[in-house]
Amino acid sequence: PLVIHIDNNSAGYIESYEWTFGDGDSATTSAGSLTHTYRNTSQAPVPYELKLVVKNDARGCTDTIIRVVTVYPEVTAGFTQDTTSVCHATEIGFYNQSTATATLFDWDFGDGGSSSSEDPVHVFENSTLSNVDYMVRLVTTTDYMCRDTAYETIRTHPYIHAEYAVNDFQGCAPFELEVQNSSEGAITGYDWDWGDGTFGSVGDSIQTHLYYNSGLSAITQSLRLVVQNADGCTDTMTRDITVFPEVQSQFAHSPDSG
């Protein structure tokens, strides 16, 4: 909308004022200043005729002044997004919902990133230990330089990373595997799947696990670690551990004595 401020500079012995704004509204005020709001929901400029007629009713005198007010098409900024809450390093799509008069798009993602695309995508990151809120702003502009702004907050959950090292990737049963846990970030839970039907939930920096193989050929177990934070974000690391069959020394002899 366009709000205009009008200064009434009429002079003389005036008994009545007749304002017509050209958009169907009118007024009879004698105030020295007034305002009026014009709207244009079309896609092209609209000229409105602003007219003031002053009268001296006793003498039948009148005077008229006309000004043309051109109102450019209105623009309303708006957008939707895939979600408003994401884990670290997650891409979000944004979808412009502004009125058709918008031709320029200025996106500010609140983290230093920006875009001029109509429907951009953006990756939000958070390397801290707590949630971070980013204010996303879209400024839309028309061909006539009219602007409007829309906002949305994107909450980004803290970074987590699953990481571990092992002393060896293969060994003969019973094979004692030593695991060094170097996971980092705002981790609140650990889920170890040793691949042999056993599980763990400790976050110790060093731990061991014993693998068995009573068969006749090597078996491969997938050692998987899943870490998560308080907001349900997860990260996973998997390594294959090969366990060779157990060997037992034995022999028979005859006779037992002699």
Coordinates of C-alpha atoms in Angstrom, one line a residue:
P1 CA 0.0 0.0 0.0
L2 CA 1.0 3.6 -0.6
V3 CA 0.3 6.1 2.3
I4 CA 0.4 9.7 1.1
H5 CA 0.5 12.8 3.3
I6 CA -1.4 15.8 2.1
D7 CA -0.8 19.4 3.2
N8 CA -3.9 21.5 2.7
N9 CA -2.6 24.9 1.7
S10 CA -6.0 26.4 0.5
A11 CA -6.6 30.0 1.4
G12 CA -9.4 32.5 1.4
Y13 CA -12.9 32.6 2.8
I14 CA -13.7 28.9 2.4
E15 CA -16.8 27.3 3.8
S16 CA -16.6 23.7 2.6
Y17 CA -14.0 21.2 1.3
E18 CA -14.7 18.3 -0.9
W19 CA -11.9 15.7 -1.2
T20 CA -12.1 12.9 -3.7
F21 CA -9.2 10.4 -3.9
G22 CA -10.1 8.7 -7.1
D23 CA -10.4 5.2 -5.5
G24 CA -14.0 5.6 -4.3
D25 CA -13.1 7.3 -1.0
S26 CA -13.9 10.9 -0.2
A27 CA -13.7 13.4 2.7
T28 CA -15.0 16.8 3.8
T29 CA -12.3 17.7 6.3
S30 CA -10.8 21.2 6.6
A31 CA -7.8 19.9 8.4
G32 CA -4.4 21.4 7.5
S33 CA -3.0 17.9 6.8
L34 CA -4.4 14.5 6.2
T35 CA -3.3 11.1 5.0
H36 CA -4.8 8.5 2.6
T37 CA -3.9 4.9 1.8
Y38 CA -3.9 3.7 -1.8
R39 CA -3.8 0.1 -2.9
N40 CA -3.0 -1.6 -6.2
T41 CA -3.5 -5.4 -6.4
S42 CA -3.1 -5.5 -10.1
Q43 CA 0.2 -6.1 -12.0
A44 CA 0.4 -2.7 -13.6
P45 CA 0.6 0.9 -12.4
V46 CA -2.8 2.6 -11.6
P47 CA -3.2 6.4 -11.8
Y48 CA -5.7 7.9 -9.2
E49 CA -7.1 11.4 -9.5
L50 CA -6.8 13.3 -6.2
K51 CA -9.2 16.3 -6.4
L52 CA -10.0 19.1 -3.9
V53 CA -12.9 21.4 -4.5
V54 CA -13.3 24.4 -2.1
K55 CA -16.4 26.5 -1.9
N56 CA -17.7 29.8 -0.6
D57 CA -21.3 28.7 -0.5
A58 CA -22.7 32.2 0.4
R59 CA -21.2 33.7 -2.8
G60 CA -21.3 30.6 -5.0
C61 CA -17.5 30.7 -5.6
T62 CA -15.5 27.5 -6.1
D63 CA -12.0 26.5 -6.9
T64 CA -10.6 23.1 -7.8
I65 CA -7.1 21.5 -7.8
I66 CA -6.3 18.1 -9.2
R67 CA -3.2 16.0 -8.7
V68 CA -2.6 12.5 -10.2
V69 CA -1.2 9.9 -7.9
T70 CA 0.4 6.9 -9.6
V71 CA 0.3 3.7 -7.4
Y72 CA 2.6 0.9 -8.5
P73 CA 1.6 -2.8 -8.1
E74 CA 1.7 -4.1 -4.6
V75 CA 4.2 -6.8 -3.6
T76 CA 3.9 -9.3 -0.7
A77 CA 6.9 -11.4 0.2
G78 CA 6.4 -14.9 1.5
F79 CA 8.1 -18.3 1.4
T80 CA 7.9 -21.8 2.7
Q81 CA 10.7 -24.3 3.5
D82 CA 11.3 -28.0 3.9
T83 CA 11.5 -27.7 7.7
T84 CA 12.4 -25.2 10.5
S85 CA 14.5 -27.6 12.6
V86 CA 17.6 -29.4 11.2
C87 CA 20.7 -31.3 12.2
H88 CA 24.2 -29.9 11.5
A89 CA 25.2 -29.8 7.8
T90 CA 21.6 -30.3 6.5
E91 CA 20.4 -28.8 3.2
I92 CA 17.0 -27.1 3.3
G93 CA 15.0 -26.1 0.2
F94 CA 13.2 -22.7 0.3
Y95 CA 10.2 -22.0 -2.0
N96 CA 9.2 -18.5 -2.9
Q97 CA 5.5 -17.8 -2.3
S98 CA 5.6 -14.0 -3.0
T99 CA 3.0 -12.3 -5.2
A100 CA 3.6 -12.5 -9.0
T101 CA 4.7 -8.8 -9.1
A102 CA 8.0 -9.8 -7.4
T103 CA 10.9 -10.0 -9.9
L104 CA 14.0 -9.7 -7.7
F105 CA 14.8 -12.0 -4.7
D106 CA 17.3 -11.2 -2.0
W107 CA 17.8 -14.1 0.5
D108 CA 19.8 -13.7 3.7
F109 CA 20.2 -17.0 5.6
G110 CA 21.4 -15.5 8.8
D111 CA 24.7 -17.3 8.8
G112 CA 26.6 -15.2 6.3
G113 CA 25.1 -17.0 3.3
S114 CA 22.9 -15.4 0.7
S115 CA 21.2 -16.1 -2.6
S116 CA 19.3 -14.3 -5.4
S117 CA 17.6 -17.4 -6.7
E118 CA 13.8 -17.6 -6.6
D119 CA 13.8 -21.0 -4.9
P120 CA 17.3 -21.6 -3.3
V121 CA 18.7 -24.4 -1.2
H122 CA 21.1 -23.8 1.7
V123 CA 23.1 -25.9 4.1
F124 CA 23.0 -24.9 7.7
E125 CA 25.9 -25.8 10.0
N126 CA 26.4 -25.6 13.8
S127 CA 29.8 -26.5 15.3
T128 CA 28.8 -25.4 18.8
L129 CA 27.5 -27.6 21.7
S130 CA 24.0 -26.1 21.7
N131 CA 21.2 -25.2 19.3
V132 CA 21.7 -22.1 17.1
D133 CA 18.8 -20.2 15.6
Y134 CA 19.3 -18.5 12.2
M135 CA 16.9 -15.8 11.0
V136 CA 16.2 -16.2 7.3
R137 CA 15.1 -13.1 5.5
L138 CA 13.6 -12.7 2.0
V139 CA 13.3 -9.2 0.4
T140 CA 11.3 -9.2 -2.8
T141 CA 11.4 -6.3 -5.2
T142 CA 9.2 -5.4 -8.2
D143 CA 10.2 -3.7 -11.5
Y144 CA 9.1 -0.4 -9.9
M145 CA 11.4 -0.9 -6.9
C146 CA 8.6 -1.6 -4.5
R147 CA 9.7 -4.0 -1.7
D148 CA 8.4 -6.3 1.0
T149 CA 10.2 -8.6 3.5
A150 CA 9.4 -12.0 5.0
Y151 CA 11.2 -13.8 7.9
E152 CA 11.5 -17.4 9.3
T153 CA 13.7 -18.9 12.0
I154 CA 15.7 -22.1 11.3
R155 CA 17.0 -23.9 14.4
T156 CA 20.1 -25.9 13.7
H157 CA 21.1 -28.7 16.2
P158 CA 24.8 -29.2 17.3
Y159 CA 27.5 -31.0 15.4
I160 CA 28.3 -34.6 16.3
H161 CA 30.8 -37.0 14.6
A162 CA 31.2 -40.7 15.1
E163 CA 34.9 -41.8 14.9
Y164 CA 37.0 -44.7 16.2
A165 CA 40.2 -46.6 15.5
V166 CA 41.0 -50.3 16.0
N167 CA 44.3 -52.0 16.8
D168 CA 43.8 -54.4 13.9
F169 CA 41.2 -55.3 11.3
Q170 CA 41.7 -59.0 11.5
G171 CA 42.8 -61.7 13.8
C172 CA 42.5 -65.4 14.9
A173 CA 39.7 -66.4 17.2
P174 CA 39.5 -65.7 20.1
F175 CA 40.4 -62.2 18.8
E176 CA 40.5 -59.4 21.3
L177 CA 39.8 -56.1 19.5
E178 CA 40.8 -52.8 21.1
V179 CA 38.8 -49.8 20.1
Q180 CA 39.8 -46.2 20.6
N181 CA 36.8 -44.0 20.5
S182 CA 37.5 -40.4 19.3
S183 CA 33.9 -39.3 18.5
E184 CA 33.3 -35.6 19.1
G185 CA 30.5 -33.0 19.4
A186 CA 27.4 -32.7 21.6
I187 CA 27.0 -36.4 22.0
T188 CA 24.5 -37.7 24.5
G189 CA 24.3 -41.4 23.4
Y190 CA 26.5 -44.2 22.0
D191 CA 25.1 -47.3 20.3
W192 CA 27.8 -50.0 19.5
D193 CA 26.8 -53.0 17.4
W194 CA 29.7 -55.4 17.4
G195 CA 28.3 -57.4 14.5
D196 CA 28.2 -60.7 16.4
G197 CA 24.9 -60.2 18.2
T198 CA 26.3 -58.2 21.1
F199 CA 25.7 -54.5 21.7
G200 CA 27.0 -51.7 23.9
S201 CA 26.2 -48.1 24.9
V202 CA 29.3 -46.8 26.7
G203 CA 31.3 -43.8 25.5
D204 CA 34.7 -44.8 27.0
S205 CA 37.7 -43.7 25.1
I206 CA 39.2 -47.2 25.2
Q207 CA 37.3 -50.5 25.2
T208 CA 37.9 -54.1 24.1
H209 CA 35.7 -56.8 22.6
L210 CA 36.3 -60.5 22.1
Y211 CA 35.3 -62.1 18.8
Y212 CA 34.9 -65.9 18.4
N213 CA 34.8 -68.2 15.3
S214 CA 34.2 -71.9 15.8
G215 CA 33.7 -72.5 12.1
L216 CA 36.1 -73.6 9.4
S217 CA 36.3 -70.4 7.4
A218 CA 36.9 -66.7 8.1
I219 CA 33.9 -64.6 9.0
T220 CA 33.5 -60.8 8.7
Q221 CA 31.7 -58.8 11.4
S222 CA 30.6 -55.2 10.8
L223 CA 31.5 -53.1 13.8
R224 CA 29.1 -50.1 13.8
L225 CA 29.0 -47.0 16.1
V226 CA 26.0 -44.7 16.0
V227 CA 26.2 -41.5 18.1
Q228 CA 23.4 -39.1 18.7
N229 CA 22.6 -35.8 20.4
A230 CA 19.7 -34.6 22.5
D231 CA 17.7 -33.6 19.5
G232 CA 17.9 -37.0 17.8
C233 CA 20.6 -36.2 15.2
T234 CA 22.8 -39.2 14.5
D235 CA 26.1 -40.0 12.8
T236 CA 27.4 -43.5 12.0
M237 CA 30.8 -45.1 11.4
T238 CA 31.2 -48.8 10.3
R239 CA 34.3 -51.0 10.0
D240 CA 34.6 -54.6 8.9
I241 CA 36.5 -56.9 11.3
T242 CA 37.6 -60.3 9.9
V243 CA 37.9 -63.2 12.4
F244 CA 39.8 -66.3 11.4
P245 CA 38.8 -69.8 12.7
E246 CA 40.0 -70.8 16.1
V247 CA 42.9 -73.4 15.9
Q248 CA 43.6 -75.9 18.6
S249 CA 46.8 -77.9 18.9
Q250 CA 46.2 -81.7 19.4
F251 CA 47.9 -85.0 18.5
A252 CA 47.6 -88.6 19.3
H253 CA 50.3 -91.2 19.9
S254 CA 50.6 -94.9 20.4
P255 CA 51.6 -96.7 22.5
D256 CA 51.4 -94.7 25.7
S257 CA 54.5 -96.3 27.1
G258 CA 57.3 -98.7 26.1

